Short mmCIF file of C-alpha atoms and ligand atoms in Angstrom, two decimals:
data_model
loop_
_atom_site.label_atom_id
_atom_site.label_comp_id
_atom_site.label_asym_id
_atom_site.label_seq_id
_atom_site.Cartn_x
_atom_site.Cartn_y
_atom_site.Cartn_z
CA UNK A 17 -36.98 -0.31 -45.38
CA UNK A 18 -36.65 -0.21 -41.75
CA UNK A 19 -39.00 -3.95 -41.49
CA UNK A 20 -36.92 -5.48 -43.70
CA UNK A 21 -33.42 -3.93 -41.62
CA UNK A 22 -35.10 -5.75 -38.44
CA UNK A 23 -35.10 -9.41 -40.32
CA UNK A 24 -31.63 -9.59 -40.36
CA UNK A 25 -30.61 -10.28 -37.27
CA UNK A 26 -33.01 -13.47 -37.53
CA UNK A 27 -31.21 -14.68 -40.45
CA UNK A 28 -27.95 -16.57 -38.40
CA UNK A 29 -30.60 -18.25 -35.95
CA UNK A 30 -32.40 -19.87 -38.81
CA UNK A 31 -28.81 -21.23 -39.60
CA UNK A 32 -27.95 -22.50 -36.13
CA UNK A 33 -30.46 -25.30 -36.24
CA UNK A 34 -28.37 -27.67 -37.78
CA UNK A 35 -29.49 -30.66 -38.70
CA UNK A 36 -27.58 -34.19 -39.75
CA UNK A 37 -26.06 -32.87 -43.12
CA UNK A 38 -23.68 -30.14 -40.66
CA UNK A 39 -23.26 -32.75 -37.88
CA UNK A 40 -22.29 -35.67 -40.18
CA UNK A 41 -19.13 -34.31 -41.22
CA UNK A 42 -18.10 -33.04 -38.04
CA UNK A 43 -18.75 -36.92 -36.53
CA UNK A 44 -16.72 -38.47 -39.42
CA UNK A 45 -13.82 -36.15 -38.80
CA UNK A 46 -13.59 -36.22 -34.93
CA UNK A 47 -15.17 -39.30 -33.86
CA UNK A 48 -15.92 -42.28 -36.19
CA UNK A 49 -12.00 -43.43 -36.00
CA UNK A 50 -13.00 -45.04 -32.65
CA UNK A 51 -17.02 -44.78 -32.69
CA UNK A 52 -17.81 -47.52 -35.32
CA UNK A 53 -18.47 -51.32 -35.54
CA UNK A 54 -15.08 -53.02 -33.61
CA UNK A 55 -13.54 -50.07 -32.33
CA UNK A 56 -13.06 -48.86 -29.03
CA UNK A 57 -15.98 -46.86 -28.31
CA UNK A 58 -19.10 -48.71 -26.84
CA UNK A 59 -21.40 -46.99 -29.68
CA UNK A 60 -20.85 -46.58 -33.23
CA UNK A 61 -22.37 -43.12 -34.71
CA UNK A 62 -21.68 -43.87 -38.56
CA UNK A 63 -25.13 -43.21 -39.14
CA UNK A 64 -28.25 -40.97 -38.00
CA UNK A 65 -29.90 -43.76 -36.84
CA UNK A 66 -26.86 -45.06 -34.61
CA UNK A 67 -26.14 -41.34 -33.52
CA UNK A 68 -29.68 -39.79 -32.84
CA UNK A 69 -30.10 -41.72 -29.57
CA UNK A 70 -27.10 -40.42 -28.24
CA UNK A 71 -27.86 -36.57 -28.90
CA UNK A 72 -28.37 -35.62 -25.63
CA UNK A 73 -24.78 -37.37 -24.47
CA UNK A 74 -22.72 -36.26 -27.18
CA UNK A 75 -24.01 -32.72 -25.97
CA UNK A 76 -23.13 -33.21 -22.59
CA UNK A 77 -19.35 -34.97 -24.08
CA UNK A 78 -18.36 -32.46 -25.94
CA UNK A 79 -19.62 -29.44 -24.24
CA UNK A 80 -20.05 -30.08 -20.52
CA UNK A 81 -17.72 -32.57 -19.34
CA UNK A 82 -15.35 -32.27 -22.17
CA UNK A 83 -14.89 -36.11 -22.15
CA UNK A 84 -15.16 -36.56 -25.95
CA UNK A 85 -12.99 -36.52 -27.94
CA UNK A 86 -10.26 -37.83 -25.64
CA UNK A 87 -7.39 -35.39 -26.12
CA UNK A 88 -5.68 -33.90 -22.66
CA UNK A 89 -3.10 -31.45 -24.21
CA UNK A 90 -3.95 -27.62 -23.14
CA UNK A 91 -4.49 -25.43 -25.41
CA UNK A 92 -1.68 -22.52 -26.78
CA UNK A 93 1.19 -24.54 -26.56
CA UNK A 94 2.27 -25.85 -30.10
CA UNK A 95 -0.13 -26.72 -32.49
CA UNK A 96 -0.21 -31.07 -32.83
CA UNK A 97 -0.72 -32.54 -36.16
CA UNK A 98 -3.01 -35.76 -34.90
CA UNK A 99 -5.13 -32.73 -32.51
CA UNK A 100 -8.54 -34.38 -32.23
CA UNK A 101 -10.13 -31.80 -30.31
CA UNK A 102 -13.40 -29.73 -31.74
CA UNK A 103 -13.16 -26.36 -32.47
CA UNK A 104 -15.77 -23.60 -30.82
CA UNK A 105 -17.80 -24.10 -34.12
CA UNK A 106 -17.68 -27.60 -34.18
CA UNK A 107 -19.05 -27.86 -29.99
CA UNK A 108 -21.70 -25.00 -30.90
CA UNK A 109 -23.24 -27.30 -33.94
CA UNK A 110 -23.28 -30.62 -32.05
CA UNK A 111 -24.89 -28.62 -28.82
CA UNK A 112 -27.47 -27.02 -30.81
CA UNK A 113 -28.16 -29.88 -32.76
CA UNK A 114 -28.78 -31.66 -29.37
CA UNK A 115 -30.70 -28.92 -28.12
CA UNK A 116 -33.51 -28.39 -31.63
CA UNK A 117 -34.03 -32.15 -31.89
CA UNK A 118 -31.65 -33.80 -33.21
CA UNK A 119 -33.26 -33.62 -36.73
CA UNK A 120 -32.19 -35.75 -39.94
CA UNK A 121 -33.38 -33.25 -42.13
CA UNK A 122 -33.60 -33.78 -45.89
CA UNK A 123 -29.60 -34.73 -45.91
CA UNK A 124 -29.13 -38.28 -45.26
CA UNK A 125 -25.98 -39.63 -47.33
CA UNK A 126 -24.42 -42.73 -46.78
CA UNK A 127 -22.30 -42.71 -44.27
CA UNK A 128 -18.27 -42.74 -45.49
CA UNK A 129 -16.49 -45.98 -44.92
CA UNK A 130 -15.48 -46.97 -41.66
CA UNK A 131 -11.88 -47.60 -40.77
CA UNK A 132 -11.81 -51.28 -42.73
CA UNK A 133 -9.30 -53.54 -41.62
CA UNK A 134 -8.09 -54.93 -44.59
CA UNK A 135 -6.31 -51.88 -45.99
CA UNK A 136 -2.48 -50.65 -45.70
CA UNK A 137 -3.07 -46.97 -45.19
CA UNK A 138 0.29 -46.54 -46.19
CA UNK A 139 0.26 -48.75 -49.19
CA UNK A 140 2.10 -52.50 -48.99
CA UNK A 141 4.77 -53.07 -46.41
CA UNK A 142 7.97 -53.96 -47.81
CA UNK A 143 7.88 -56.33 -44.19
CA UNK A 144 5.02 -57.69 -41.84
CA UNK A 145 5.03 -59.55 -38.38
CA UNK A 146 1.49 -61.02 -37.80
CA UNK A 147 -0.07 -62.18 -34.37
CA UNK A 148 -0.15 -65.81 -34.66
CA UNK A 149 -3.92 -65.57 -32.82
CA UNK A 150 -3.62 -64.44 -29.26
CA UNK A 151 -7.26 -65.68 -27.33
CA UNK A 152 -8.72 -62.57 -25.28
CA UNK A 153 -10.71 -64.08 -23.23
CA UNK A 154 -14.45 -62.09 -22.24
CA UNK A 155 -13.17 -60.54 -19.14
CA UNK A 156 -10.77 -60.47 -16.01
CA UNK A 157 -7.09 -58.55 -16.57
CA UNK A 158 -4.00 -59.71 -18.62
CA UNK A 159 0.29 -59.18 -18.27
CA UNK A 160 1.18 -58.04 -21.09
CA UNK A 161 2.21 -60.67 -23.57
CA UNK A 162 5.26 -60.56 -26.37
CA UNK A 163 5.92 -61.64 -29.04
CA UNK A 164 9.66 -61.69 -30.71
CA UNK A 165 10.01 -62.27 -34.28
CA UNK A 166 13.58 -62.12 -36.19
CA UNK A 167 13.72 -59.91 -38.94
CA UNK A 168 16.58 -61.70 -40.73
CA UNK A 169 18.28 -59.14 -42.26
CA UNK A 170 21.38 -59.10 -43.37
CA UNK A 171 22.35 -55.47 -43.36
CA UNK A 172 21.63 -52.17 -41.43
CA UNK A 173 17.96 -51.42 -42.66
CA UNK A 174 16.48 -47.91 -42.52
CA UNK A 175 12.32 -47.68 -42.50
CA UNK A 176 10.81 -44.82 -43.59
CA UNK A 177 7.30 -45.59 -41.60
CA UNK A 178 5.72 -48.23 -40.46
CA UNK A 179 2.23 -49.38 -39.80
CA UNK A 180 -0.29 -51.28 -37.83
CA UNK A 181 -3.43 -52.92 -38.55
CA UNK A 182 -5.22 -53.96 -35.72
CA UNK A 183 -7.34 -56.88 -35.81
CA UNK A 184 -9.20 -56.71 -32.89
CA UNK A 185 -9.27 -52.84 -32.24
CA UNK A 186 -11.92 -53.36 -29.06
CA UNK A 187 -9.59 -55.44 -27.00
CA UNK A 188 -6.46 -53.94 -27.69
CA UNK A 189 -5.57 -51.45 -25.32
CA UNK A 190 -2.06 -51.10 -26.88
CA UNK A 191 1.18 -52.36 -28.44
CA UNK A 192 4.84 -51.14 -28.72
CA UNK A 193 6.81 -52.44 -31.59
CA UNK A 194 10.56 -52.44 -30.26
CA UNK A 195 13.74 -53.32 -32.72
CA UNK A 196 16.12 -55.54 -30.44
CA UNK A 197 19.50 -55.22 -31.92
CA UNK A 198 21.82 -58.23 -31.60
CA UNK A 199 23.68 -58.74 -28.29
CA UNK A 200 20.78 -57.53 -26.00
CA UNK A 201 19.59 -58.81 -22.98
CA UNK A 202 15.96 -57.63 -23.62
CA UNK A 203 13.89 -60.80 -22.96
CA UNK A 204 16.82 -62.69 -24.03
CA UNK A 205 15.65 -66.07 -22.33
CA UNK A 206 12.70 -66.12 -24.25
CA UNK A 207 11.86 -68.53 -27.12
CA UNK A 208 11.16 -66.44 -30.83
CA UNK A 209 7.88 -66.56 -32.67
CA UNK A 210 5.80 -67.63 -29.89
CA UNK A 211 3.22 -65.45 -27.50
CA UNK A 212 4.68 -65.16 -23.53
CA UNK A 213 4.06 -63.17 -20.97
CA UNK A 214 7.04 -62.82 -18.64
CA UNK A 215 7.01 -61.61 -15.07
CA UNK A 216 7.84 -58.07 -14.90
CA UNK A 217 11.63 -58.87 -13.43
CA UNK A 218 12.09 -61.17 -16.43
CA UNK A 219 11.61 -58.04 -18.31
CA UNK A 220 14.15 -55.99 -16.62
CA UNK A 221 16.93 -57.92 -16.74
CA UNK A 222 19.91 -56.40 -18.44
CA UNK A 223 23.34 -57.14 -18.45
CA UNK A 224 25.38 -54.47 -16.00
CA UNK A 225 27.27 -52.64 -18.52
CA UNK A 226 24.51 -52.32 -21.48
CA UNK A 227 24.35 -49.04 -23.37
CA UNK A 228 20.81 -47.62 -23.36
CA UNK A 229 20.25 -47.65 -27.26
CA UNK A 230 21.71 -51.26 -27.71
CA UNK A 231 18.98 -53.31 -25.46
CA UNK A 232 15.61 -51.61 -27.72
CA UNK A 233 14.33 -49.28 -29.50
CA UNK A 234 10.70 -48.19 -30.08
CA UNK A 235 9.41 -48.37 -33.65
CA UNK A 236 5.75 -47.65 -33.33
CA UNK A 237 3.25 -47.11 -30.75
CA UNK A 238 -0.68 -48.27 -31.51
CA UNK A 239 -3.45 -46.63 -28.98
CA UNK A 240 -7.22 -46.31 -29.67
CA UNK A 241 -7.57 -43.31 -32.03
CA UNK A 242 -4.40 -44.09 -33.73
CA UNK A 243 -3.74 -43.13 -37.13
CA UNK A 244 -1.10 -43.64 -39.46
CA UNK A 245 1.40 -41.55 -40.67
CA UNK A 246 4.66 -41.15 -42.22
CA UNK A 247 7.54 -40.09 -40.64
CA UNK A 248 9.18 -36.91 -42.29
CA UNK A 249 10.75 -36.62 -45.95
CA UNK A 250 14.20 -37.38 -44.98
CA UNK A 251 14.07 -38.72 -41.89
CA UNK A 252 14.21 -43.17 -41.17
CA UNK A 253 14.68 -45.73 -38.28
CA UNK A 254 17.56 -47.57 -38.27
CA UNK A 255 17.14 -51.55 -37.77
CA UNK A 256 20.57 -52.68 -37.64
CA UNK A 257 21.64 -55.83 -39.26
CA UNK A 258 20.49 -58.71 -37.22
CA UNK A 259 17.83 -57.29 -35.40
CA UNK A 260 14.66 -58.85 -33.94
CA UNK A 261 11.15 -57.19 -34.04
CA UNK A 262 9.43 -57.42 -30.17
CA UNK A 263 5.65 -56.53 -29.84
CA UNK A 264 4.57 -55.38 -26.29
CA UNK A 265 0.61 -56.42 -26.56
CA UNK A 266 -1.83 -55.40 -23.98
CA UNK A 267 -5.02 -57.10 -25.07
CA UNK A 268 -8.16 -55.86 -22.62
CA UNK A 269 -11.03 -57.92 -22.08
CA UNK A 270 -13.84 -56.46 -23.59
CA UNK A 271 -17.28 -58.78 -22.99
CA UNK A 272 -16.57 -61.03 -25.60
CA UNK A 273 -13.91 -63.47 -26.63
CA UNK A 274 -11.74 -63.01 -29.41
CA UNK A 275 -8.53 -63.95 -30.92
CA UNK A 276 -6.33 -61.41 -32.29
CA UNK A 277 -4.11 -61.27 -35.66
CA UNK A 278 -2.92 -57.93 -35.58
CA UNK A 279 0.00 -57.03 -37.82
CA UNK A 280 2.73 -54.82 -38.45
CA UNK A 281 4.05 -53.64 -41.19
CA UNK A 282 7.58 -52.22 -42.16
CA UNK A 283 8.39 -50.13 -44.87
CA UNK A 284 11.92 -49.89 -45.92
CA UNK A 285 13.59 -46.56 -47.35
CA UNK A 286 14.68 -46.56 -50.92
CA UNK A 287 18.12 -44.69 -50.30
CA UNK A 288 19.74 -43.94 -46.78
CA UNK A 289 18.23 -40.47 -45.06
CA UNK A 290 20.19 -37.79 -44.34
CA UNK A 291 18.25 -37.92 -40.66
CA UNK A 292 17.73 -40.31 -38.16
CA UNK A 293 14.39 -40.64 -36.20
CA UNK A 294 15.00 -41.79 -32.63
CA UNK A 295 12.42 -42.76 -30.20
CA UNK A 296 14.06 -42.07 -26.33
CA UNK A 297 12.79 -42.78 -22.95
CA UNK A 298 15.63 -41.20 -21.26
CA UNK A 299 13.82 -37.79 -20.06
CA UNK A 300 12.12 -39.39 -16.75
CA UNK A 301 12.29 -39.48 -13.03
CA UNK A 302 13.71 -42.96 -11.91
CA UNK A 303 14.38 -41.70 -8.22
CA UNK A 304 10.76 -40.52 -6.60
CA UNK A 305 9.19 -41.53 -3.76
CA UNK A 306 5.46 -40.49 -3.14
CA UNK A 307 4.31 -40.48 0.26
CA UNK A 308 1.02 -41.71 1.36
CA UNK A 309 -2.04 -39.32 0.71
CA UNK A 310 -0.28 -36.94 -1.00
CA UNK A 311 -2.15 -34.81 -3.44
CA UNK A 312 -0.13 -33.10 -5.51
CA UNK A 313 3.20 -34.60 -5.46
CA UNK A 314 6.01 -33.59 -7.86
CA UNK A 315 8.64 -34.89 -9.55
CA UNK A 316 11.00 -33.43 -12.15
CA UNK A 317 13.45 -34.98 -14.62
CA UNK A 318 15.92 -32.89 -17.14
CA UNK A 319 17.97 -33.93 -19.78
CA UNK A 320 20.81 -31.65 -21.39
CA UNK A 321 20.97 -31.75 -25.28
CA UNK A 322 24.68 -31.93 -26.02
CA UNK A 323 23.72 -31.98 -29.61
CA UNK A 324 21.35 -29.59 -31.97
CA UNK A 325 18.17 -32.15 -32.66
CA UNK A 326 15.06 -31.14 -33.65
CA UNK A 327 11.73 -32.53 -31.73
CA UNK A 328 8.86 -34.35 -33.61
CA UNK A 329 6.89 -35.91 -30.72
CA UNK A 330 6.09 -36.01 -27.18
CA UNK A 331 4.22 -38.70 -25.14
CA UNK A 332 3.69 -38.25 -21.30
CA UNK A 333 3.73 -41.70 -19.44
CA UNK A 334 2.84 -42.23 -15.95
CA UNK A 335 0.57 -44.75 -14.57
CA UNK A 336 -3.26 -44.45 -12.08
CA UNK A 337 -1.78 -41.92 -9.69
CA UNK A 338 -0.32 -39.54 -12.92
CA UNK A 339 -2.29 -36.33 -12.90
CA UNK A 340 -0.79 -33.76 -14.66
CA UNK A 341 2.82 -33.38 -17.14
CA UNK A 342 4.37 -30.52 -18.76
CA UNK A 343 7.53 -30.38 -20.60
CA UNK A 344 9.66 -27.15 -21.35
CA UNK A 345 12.78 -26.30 -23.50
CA UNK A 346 15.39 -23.84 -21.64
CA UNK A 347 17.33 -22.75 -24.32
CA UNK A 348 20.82 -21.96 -24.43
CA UNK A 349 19.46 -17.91 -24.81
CA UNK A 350 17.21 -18.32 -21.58
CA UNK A 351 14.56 -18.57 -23.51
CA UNK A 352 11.80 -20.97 -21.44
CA UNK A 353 9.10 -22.17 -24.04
CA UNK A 354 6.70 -24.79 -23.27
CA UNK A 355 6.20 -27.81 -25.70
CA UNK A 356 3.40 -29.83 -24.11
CA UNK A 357 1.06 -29.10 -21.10
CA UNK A 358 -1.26 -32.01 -19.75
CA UNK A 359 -2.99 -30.47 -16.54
CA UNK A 360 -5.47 -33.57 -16.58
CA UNK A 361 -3.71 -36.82 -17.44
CA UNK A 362 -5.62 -39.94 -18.07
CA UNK A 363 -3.72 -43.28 -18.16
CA UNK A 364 -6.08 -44.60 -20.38
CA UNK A 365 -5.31 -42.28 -23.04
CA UNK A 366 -1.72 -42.97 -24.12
CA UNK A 367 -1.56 -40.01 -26.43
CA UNK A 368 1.28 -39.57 -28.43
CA UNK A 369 1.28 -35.88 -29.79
CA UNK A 370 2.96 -35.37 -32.73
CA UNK A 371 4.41 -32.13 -33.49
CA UNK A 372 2.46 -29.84 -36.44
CA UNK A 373 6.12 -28.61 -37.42
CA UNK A 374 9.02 -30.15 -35.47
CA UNK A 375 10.67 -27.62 -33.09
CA UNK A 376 14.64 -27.28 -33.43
CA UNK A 377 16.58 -27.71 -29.84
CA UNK A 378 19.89 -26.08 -30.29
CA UNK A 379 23.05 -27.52 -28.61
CA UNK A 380 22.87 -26.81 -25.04
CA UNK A 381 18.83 -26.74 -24.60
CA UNK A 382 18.08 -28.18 -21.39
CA UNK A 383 14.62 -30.05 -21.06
CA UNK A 384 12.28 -30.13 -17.77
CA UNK A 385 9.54 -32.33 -17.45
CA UNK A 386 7.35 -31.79 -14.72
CA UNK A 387 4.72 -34.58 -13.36
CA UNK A 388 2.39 -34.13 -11.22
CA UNK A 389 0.70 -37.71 -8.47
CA UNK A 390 -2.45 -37.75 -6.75
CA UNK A 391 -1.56 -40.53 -4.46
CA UNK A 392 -4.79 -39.35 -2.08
CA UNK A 393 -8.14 -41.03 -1.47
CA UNK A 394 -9.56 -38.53 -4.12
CA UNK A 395 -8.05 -40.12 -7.08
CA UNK A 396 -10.43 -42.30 -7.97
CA UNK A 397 -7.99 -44.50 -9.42
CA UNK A 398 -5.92 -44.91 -6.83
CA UNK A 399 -5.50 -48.39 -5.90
CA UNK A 400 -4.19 -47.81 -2.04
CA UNK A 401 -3.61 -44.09 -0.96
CA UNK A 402 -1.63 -45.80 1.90
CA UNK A 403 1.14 -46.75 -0.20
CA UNK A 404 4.71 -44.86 -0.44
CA UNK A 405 4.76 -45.22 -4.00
CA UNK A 406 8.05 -45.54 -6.10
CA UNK A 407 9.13 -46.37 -9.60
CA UNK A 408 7.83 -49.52 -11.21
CA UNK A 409 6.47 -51.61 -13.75
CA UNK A 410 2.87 -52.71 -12.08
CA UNK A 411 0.34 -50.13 -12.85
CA UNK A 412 0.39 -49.74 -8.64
CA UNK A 413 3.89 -48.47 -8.82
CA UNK A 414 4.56 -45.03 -10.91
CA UNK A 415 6.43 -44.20 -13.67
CA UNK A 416 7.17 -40.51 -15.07
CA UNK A 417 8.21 -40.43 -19.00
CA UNK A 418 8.30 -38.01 -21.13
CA UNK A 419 8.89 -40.29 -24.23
CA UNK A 420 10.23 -38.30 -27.42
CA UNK A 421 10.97 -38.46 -30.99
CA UNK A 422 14.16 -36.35 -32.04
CA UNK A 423 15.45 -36.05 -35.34
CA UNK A 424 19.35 -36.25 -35.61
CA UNK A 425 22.13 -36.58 -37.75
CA UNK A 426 21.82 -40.08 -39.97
CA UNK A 427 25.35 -40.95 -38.71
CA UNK A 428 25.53 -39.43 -35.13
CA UNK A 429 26.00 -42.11 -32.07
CA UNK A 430 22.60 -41.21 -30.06
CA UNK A 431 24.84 -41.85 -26.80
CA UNK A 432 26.25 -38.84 -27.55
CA UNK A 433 22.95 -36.96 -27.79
CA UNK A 434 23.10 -35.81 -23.76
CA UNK A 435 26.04 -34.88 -21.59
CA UNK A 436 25.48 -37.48 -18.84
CA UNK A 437 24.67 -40.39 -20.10
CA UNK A 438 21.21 -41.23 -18.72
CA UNK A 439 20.78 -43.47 -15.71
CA UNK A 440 19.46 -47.06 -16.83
CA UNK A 441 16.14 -48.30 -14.76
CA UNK A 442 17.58 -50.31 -12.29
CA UNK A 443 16.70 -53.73 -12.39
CA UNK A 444 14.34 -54.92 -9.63
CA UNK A 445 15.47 -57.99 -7.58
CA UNK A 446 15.00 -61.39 -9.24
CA UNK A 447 12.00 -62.66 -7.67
C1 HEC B 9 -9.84 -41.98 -29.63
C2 HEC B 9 -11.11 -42.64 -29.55
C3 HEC B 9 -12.36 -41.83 -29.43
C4 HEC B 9 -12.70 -40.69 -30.11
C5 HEC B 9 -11.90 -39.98 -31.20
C6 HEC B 9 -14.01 -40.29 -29.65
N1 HEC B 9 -14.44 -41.16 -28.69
FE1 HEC B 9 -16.20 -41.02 -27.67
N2 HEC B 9 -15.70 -42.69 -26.57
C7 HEC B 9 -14.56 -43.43 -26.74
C8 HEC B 9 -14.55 -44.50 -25.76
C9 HEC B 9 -13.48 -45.58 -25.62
C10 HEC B 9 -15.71 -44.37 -25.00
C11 HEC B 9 -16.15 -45.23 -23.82
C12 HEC B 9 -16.00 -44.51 -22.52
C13 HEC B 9 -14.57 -44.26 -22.17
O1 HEC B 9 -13.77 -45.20 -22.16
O2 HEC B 9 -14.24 -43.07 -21.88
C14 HEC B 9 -16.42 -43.21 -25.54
C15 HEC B 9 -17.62 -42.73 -25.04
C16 HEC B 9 -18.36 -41.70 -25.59
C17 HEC B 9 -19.65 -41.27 -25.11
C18 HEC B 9 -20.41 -41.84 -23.93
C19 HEC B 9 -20.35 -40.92 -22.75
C20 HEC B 9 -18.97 -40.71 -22.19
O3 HEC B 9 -18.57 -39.54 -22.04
O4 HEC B 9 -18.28 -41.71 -21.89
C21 HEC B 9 -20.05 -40.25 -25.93
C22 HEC B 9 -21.36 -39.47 -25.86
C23 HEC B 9 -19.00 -40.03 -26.90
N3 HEC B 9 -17.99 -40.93 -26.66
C24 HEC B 9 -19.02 -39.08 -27.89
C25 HEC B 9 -17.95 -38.80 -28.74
C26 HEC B 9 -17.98 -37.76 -29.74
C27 HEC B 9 -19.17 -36.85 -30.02
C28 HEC B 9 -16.76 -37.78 -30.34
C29 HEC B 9 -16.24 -36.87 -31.42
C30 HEC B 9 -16.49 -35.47 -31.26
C31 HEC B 9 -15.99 -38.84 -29.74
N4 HEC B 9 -16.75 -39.44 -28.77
C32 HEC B 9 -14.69 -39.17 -30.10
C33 HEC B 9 -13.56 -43.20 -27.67
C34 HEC B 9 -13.49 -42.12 -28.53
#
């Protein structure tokens, strides 16, 4: 009786050597998106043959330097529905796996399809733009290019999602879909259905008196990792009649050359929504100035919500010297609750982190977004510590955005969404 009592404890051990059957899964869920054939990670791991060699630095990804997967939000704030981070579990069977061998075991399966790029995810757009072929060249650093396609349609338009398929996932670092509604001066000297790539004061010019929400509005943002979704039940984007469709492309070099058709892909509502989805760029800083060396500079932009909304996503934007961001609701009780905390930021992961349930703002909430710069010789990004650093375009200049998706009334005027109307980015002298 008592021999057999002292086996037990041996019992989980046996367990914890896991072997390619428990790591599979775990490597499917969390990491194939980008570590297959064409996407953004240097080495695929759709199979034990591609993964065993890299054991040892998965361990060390996942469990050491917490590199892998790429996700910066801190924990115990609200729960994300795209979270791509591992849970204890997960980090305990990949480390141990490392750490007895790496063993195939009996288990090998086929691996599960990668990504494929010739699938809608969503099903068949009711609209698509495609990249006429853009030519990434094997290395150096591109502007970003556009592309501005008319939509032709004849009436106001609400989508209820829309989607991207990316061609040429490893040199895309990202692209923006905006709707241009008619009468902007968004890259209005441009020609239609052709690639450019303006200078970045070609892109701010605006005319004086233009109302934030009539020069663009973001659609759809594509980043490594992304994967896509559909809005809410009753919620759209409105593409008034007329509009054009712009594409923001950032293609990055990546060894070889290539030529991208990456398309997008609109998919209209069947009846208008009760709710409008609207993408704003309004809660941001326009006014810092970073001095030289400083390490832990801060800036702070609020917006007042003159109108109840309710918040789906969040996506912190600043550029090299960006090093932390963390946004709070002060609600109209006092209450302070915090909706995203980013205490490392990494400008090469855009992340946009969507909401698990969307989080109602009463009339009257006031939000704070905090950023945090590194402009010192420690960032190892920095591109010149010596520089008094200000708002800008150019990766060397700084930006802090707290970019957000609010649900509001179908028929509400979004100007009416804040009680000061938010400041419009000045534009920068022609040059
Ligand atoms: C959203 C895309 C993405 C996801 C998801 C992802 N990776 Fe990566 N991974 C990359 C990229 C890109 C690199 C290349 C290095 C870089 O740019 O950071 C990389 C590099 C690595 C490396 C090389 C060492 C290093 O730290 O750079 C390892 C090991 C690794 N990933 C493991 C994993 C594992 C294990 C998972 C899942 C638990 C995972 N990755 C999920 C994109 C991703």
């Amino acid at each position: 009786m008592r021999s057999w009592l002292l086996l037990l404890p041996a019992l989980p051990l046996l367990a914890a050597d896991p072997t390619w059957r428990e790591v599979q899964p775990i490597l499917e869920r969390r990491c194939v998106q980008c570590h297959q054939k064409g996407e953004v990670a240097p080495m695929p791991f759709t199979s034990y043959a591609e993964a065993r060699p890299f054991a040892k630095a998965i361990r060390q990804a996942v469990a050491v330097t917490q590199s892998m997967p790429p996700w910066h939000a801190a924990k115990g704030s609200h729960p994300f529905r795209n979270d791509r981070s591992l849970t204890p579990s997960e980090i305990a069977t990949l480390t141990s796996w490392a750490d007895s061998g790496a063993h195939d075991g009996q288990s090998a399966r086929p691996s599960a399809a990668a990504n494929g790029t010739s699938e809608w995810k969503l099903g068949r757009p009711d609209r698509t733009v495609k990249v006429p072929g853009f030519a990434v060249p094997a290395t150096g650093q591109l502007n970003y290019s556009f592309l501005i396609v008319p939509l032709g349609l004849k009436e106001d338009t609400w989508i209820r999602a829309a989607e991207f398929r990316i061609d040429q996932r490893g040199a895309v670092h990202h692209i923006n879909a905006f709707v241009r509604p008619p009468g902007s001066s968004y890259l209005a000297e441009f020609p239609k259905n052709e690639i450019f790539s303006p200078t970045v004061a070609q892109r701010a010019k605006r005319h004086a008196s233009e109302r934030v929400f009539d020069r663009r509005q973001l659609v759809l943002g594509y980043e490594p990792g992304y994967e896509p979704m559909p809005w809410l039940a009753d919620g759209a984007k409105l593409i008034s009649a007329g509009s054009d469709l712009v594409l923001e492309m950032h293609f990055n070099p990546n060894g070889k050359p290539v030529t991208d058709f990456s398309e997008f892909g609109l998919y209209f509502a069947p009846a208008p929504p009760k709710h409008r989805i609207l993408a704003i760029d309004t809660l941001r800083d326009l006014d810092f100035q970073i001095p030289p060396q400083a390490p832990g500079f801060i800036s702070n932009a609020t917006m007042t919500m003159e109108r109840p909304v309710r918040l789906l996503s969040i996506q912190p934007h600043m550029h090299v010297r960006g090093k932390s961001m963390k946004v709070q609701a002060i609600y109209p009780d006092g209450r302070t609750e915090t909706l995203i905390d980013v205490p490392r930021y990494d400008f090469n992961w855009q992340t946009t982190y969507v909401l698990a349930t969307p989080i109602d703002l009463p009339k009257g909430t006031r939000l704070e977004s905090t950023a945090g710069f590194d402009n010192s010789p420690n960032n190892r990004h920095n591109p010149d510590p010596a520089a008094v650093v200000k708002w800008g375009d150019q990766t060397t200049d700084e930006m802090h955005i707290a970019f957000l998706e609010l649900v509001i009334e179908a028929t509400g005027d979004p100007e009416k969404l804040f009680k000061t109307v938010p400041k419009m980015v000045a534009a920068p002298p022609a040059r």
